[in-house]
PDB file of C-alpha atoms in Angstrom:
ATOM      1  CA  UNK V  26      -3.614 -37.797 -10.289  1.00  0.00           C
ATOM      2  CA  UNK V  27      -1.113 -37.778  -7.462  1.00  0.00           C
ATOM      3  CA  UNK V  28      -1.772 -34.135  -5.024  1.00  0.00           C
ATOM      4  CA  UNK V  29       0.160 -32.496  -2.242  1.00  0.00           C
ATOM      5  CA  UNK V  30      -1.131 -30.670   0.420  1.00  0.00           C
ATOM      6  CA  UNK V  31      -0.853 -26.623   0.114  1.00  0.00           C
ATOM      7  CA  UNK V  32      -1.329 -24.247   2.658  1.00  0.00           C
ATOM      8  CA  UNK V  33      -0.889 -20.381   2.302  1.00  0.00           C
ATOM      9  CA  UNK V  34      -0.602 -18.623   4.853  1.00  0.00           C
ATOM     10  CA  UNK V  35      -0.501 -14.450   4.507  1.00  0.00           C
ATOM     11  CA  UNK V  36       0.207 -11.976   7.212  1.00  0.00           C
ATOM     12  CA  UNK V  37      -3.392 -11.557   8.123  1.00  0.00           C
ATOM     13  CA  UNK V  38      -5.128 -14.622   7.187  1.00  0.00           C
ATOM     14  CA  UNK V  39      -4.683 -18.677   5.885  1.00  0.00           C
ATOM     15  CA  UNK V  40      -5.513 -17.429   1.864  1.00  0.00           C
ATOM     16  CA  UNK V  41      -5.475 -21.260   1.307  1.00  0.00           C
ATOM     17  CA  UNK V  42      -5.317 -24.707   2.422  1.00  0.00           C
ATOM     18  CA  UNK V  43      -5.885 -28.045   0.597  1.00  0.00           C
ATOM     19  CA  UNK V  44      -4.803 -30.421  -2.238  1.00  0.00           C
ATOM     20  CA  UNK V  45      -2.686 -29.352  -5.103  1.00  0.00           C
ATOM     21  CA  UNK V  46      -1.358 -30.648  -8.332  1.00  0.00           C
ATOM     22  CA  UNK V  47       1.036 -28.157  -8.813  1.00  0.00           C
ATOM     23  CA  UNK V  48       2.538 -25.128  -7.939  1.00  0.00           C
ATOM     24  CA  UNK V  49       4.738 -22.131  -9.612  1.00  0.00           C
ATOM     25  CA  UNK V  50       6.213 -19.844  -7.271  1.00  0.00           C
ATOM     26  CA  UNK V  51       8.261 -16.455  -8.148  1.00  0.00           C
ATOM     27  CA  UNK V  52      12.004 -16.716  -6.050  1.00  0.00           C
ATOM     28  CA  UNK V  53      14.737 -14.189  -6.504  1.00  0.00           C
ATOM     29  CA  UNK V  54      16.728 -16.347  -9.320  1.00  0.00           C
ATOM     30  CA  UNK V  55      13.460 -17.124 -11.531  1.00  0.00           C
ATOM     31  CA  UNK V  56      10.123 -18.866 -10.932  1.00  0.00           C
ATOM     32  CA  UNK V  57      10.162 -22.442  -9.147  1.00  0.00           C
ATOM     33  CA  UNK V  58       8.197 -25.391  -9.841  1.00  0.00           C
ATOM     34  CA  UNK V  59       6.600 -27.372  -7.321  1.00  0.00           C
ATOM     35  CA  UNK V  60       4.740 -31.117  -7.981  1.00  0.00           C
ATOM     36  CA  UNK V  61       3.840 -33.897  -5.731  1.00  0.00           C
ATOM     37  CA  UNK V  62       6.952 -35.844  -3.957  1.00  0.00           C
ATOM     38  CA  UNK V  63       9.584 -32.795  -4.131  1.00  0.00           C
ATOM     39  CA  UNK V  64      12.566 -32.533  -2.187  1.00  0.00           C
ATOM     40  CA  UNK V  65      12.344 -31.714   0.807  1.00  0.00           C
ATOM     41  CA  UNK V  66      13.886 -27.746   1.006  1.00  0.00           C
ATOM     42  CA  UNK V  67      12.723 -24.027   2.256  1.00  0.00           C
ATOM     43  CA  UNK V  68      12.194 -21.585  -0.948  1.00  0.00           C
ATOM     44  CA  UNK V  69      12.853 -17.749  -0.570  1.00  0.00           C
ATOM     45  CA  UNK V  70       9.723 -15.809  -2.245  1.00  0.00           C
ATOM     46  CA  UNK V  71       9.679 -12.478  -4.510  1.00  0.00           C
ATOM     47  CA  UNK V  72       7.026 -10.257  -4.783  1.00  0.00           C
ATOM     48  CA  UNK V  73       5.135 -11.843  -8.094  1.00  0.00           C
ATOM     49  CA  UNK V  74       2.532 -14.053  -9.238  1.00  0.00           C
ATOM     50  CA  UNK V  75       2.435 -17.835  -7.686  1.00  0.00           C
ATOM     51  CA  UNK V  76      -0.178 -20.041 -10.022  1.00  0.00           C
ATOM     52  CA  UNK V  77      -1.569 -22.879  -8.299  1.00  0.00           C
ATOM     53  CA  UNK V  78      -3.260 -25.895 -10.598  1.00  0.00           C
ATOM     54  CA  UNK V  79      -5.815 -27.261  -8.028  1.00  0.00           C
ATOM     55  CA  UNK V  80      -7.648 -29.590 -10.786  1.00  0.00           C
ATOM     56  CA  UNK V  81      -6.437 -30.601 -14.006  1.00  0.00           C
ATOM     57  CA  UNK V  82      -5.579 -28.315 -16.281  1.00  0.00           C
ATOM     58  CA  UNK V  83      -7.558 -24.984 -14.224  1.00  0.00           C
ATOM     59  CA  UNK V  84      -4.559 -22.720 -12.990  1.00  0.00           C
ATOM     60  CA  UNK V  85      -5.499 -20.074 -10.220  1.00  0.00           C
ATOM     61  CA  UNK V  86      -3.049 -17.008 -10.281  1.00  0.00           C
ATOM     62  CA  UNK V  87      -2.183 -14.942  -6.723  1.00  0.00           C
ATOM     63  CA  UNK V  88      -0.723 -12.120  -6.286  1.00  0.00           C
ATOM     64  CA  UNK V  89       2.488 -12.534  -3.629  1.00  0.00           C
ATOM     65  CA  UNK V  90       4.167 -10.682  -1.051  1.00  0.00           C
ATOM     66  CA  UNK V  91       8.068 -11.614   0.062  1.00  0.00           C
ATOM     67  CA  UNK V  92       8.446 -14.702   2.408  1.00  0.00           C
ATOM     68  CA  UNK V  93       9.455 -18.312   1.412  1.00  0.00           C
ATOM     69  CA  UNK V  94       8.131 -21.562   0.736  1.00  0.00           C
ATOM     70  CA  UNK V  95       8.655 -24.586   3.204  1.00  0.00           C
ATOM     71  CA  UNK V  96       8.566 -28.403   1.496  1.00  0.00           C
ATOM     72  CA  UNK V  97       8.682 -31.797   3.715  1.00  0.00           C
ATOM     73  CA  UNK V  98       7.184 -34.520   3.430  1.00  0.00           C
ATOM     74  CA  UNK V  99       4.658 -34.013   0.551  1.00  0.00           C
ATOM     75  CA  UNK V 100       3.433 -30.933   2.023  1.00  0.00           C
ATOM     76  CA  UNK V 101       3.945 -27.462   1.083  1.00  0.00           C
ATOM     77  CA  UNK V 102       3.571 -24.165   3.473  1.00  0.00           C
ATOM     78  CA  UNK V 103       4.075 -20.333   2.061  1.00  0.00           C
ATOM     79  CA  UNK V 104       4.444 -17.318   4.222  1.00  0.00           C
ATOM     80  CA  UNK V 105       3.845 -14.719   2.335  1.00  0.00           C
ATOM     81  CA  UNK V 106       3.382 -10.968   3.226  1.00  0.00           C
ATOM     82  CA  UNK V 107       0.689 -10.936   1.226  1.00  0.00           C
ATOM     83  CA  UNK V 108      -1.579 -13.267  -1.079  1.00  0.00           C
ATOM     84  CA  UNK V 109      -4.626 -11.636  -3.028  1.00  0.00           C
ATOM     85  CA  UNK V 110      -6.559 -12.957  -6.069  1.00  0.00           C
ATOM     86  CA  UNK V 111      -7.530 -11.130  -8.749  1.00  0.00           C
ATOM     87  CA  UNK V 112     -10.494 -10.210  -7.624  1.00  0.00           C
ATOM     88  CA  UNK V 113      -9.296  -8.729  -4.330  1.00  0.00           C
ATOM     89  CA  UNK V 114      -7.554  -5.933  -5.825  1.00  0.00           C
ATOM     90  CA  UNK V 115      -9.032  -2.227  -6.119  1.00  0.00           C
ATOM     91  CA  UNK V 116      -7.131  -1.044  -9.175  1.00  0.00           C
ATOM     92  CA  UNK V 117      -7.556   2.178  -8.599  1.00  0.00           C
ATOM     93  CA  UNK V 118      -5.979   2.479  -5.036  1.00  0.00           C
ATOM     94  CA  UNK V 119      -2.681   0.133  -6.480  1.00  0.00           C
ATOM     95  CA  UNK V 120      -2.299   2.800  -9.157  1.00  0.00           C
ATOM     96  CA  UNK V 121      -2.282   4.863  -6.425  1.00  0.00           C
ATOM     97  CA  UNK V 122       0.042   3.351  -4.471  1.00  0.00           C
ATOM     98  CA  UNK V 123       2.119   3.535  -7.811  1.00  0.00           C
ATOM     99  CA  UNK V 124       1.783   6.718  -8.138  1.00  0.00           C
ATOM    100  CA  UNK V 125       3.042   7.451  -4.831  1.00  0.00           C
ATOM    101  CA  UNK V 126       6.294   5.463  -4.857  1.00  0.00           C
ATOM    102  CA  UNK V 127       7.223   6.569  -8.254  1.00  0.00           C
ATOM    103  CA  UNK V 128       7.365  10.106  -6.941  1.00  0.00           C
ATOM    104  CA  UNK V 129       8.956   9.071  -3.686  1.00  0.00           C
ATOM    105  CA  UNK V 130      11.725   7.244  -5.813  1.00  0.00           C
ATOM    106  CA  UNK V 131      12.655  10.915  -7.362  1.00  0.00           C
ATOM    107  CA  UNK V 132      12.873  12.320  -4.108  1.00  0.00           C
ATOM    108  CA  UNK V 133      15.985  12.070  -2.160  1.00  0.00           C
ATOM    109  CA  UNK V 134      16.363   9.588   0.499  1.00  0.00           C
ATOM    110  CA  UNK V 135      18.075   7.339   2.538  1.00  0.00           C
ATOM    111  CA  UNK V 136      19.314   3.966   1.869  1.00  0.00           C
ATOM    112  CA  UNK V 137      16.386   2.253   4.179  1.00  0.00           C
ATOM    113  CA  UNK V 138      14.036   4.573   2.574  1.00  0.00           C
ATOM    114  CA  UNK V 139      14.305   4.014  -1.130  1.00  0.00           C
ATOM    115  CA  UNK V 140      14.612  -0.162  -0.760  1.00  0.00           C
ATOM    116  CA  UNK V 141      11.170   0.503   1.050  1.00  0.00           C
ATOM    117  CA  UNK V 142       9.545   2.380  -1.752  1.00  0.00           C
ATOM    118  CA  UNK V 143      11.207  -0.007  -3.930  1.00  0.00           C
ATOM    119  CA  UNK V 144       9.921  -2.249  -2.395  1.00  0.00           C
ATOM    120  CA  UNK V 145       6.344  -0.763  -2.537  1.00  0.00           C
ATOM    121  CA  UNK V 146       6.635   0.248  -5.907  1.00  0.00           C
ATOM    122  CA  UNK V 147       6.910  -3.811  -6.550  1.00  0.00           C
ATOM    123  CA  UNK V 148       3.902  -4.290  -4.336  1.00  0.00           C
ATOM    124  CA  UNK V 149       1.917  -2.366  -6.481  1.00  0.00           C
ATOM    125  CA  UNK V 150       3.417  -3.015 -10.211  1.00  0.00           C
ATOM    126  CA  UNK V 151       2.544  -6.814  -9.213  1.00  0.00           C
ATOM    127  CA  UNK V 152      -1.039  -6.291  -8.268  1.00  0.00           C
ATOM    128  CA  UNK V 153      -1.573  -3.921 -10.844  1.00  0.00           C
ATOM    129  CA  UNK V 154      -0.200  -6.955 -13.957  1.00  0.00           C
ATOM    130  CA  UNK V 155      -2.108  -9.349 -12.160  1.00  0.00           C
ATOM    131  CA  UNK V 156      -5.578  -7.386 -11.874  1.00  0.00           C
ATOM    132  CA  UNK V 157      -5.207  -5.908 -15.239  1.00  0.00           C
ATOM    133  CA  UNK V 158      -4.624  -9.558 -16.550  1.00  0.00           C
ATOM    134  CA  UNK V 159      -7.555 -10.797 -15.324  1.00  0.00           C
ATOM    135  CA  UNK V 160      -9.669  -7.768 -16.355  1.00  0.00           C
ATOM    136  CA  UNK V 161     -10.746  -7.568 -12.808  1.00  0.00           C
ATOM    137  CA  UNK V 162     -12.754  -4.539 -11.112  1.00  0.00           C
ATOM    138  CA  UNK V 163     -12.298  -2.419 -14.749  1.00  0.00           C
TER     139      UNK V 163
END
């Protein structure tokens, strides 16, 4: 089966790098579907869940951060703020960080400061659906 080469690179670490069959990626106007041999382009990336299918038919899920996706020549590269697999996440401090936003969003603020708790508050609604998914650290 025909591959492309995936790397993943987060703001503190490569989170991966090797062969891939496919790849699902969340962007601002709905997810995006990546397979071997696609155009050549640059992807902008939402905070959401990116699946990678590294053998047949076995799908790995990742939590994302903002950033986009680079493809040329058979070879794809995220930057990502962040990338964290199920098993990464503490649920218990993301409910936290819920928490916090939720009652930061009913404060007032300014323009810069609610998009960044918005912001936050996506952070943390994403790891929480992809932890809770997985029935991870319950």
């Amino acid at each position: 089966m025909e591959t492309f080469g995936l790397k993943i690179i987060a703001s503190d670490r490569v989170f991966y790098e090797g062969r891939c069959l496919s790849l699902v990626i969340p962007a601002p106007d709905g997810e995006k579907g990546i397979l071997p041999r696609h155009e050549n382009m640059v992807i902008a990336i939402d905070v959401g869940i990116a699946r990678m299918e590294l053998k047949e038919g076995e799908w790995t899920e990742v939590a994302v951060g903002t950033g986009f996706a680079e493809i040329v020549n058979n070879r794809v590269t995220l930057l990502v703020d962040t990338a964290e697999r199920p098993e990464e996440i503490d649920i218990r401090r993301a409910q936290e960080q819920r928490e916090r936003a939720e009652e930061q969003m009913r404060q007032k603020q300014s323009i810069q400061e609610y998009y960044h708790t918005q912001a936050s508050l996506a952070r943390a609604m994403n790891r929480l659906r992809l932890a809770q998914d997985k029935k991870w650290n319950l």
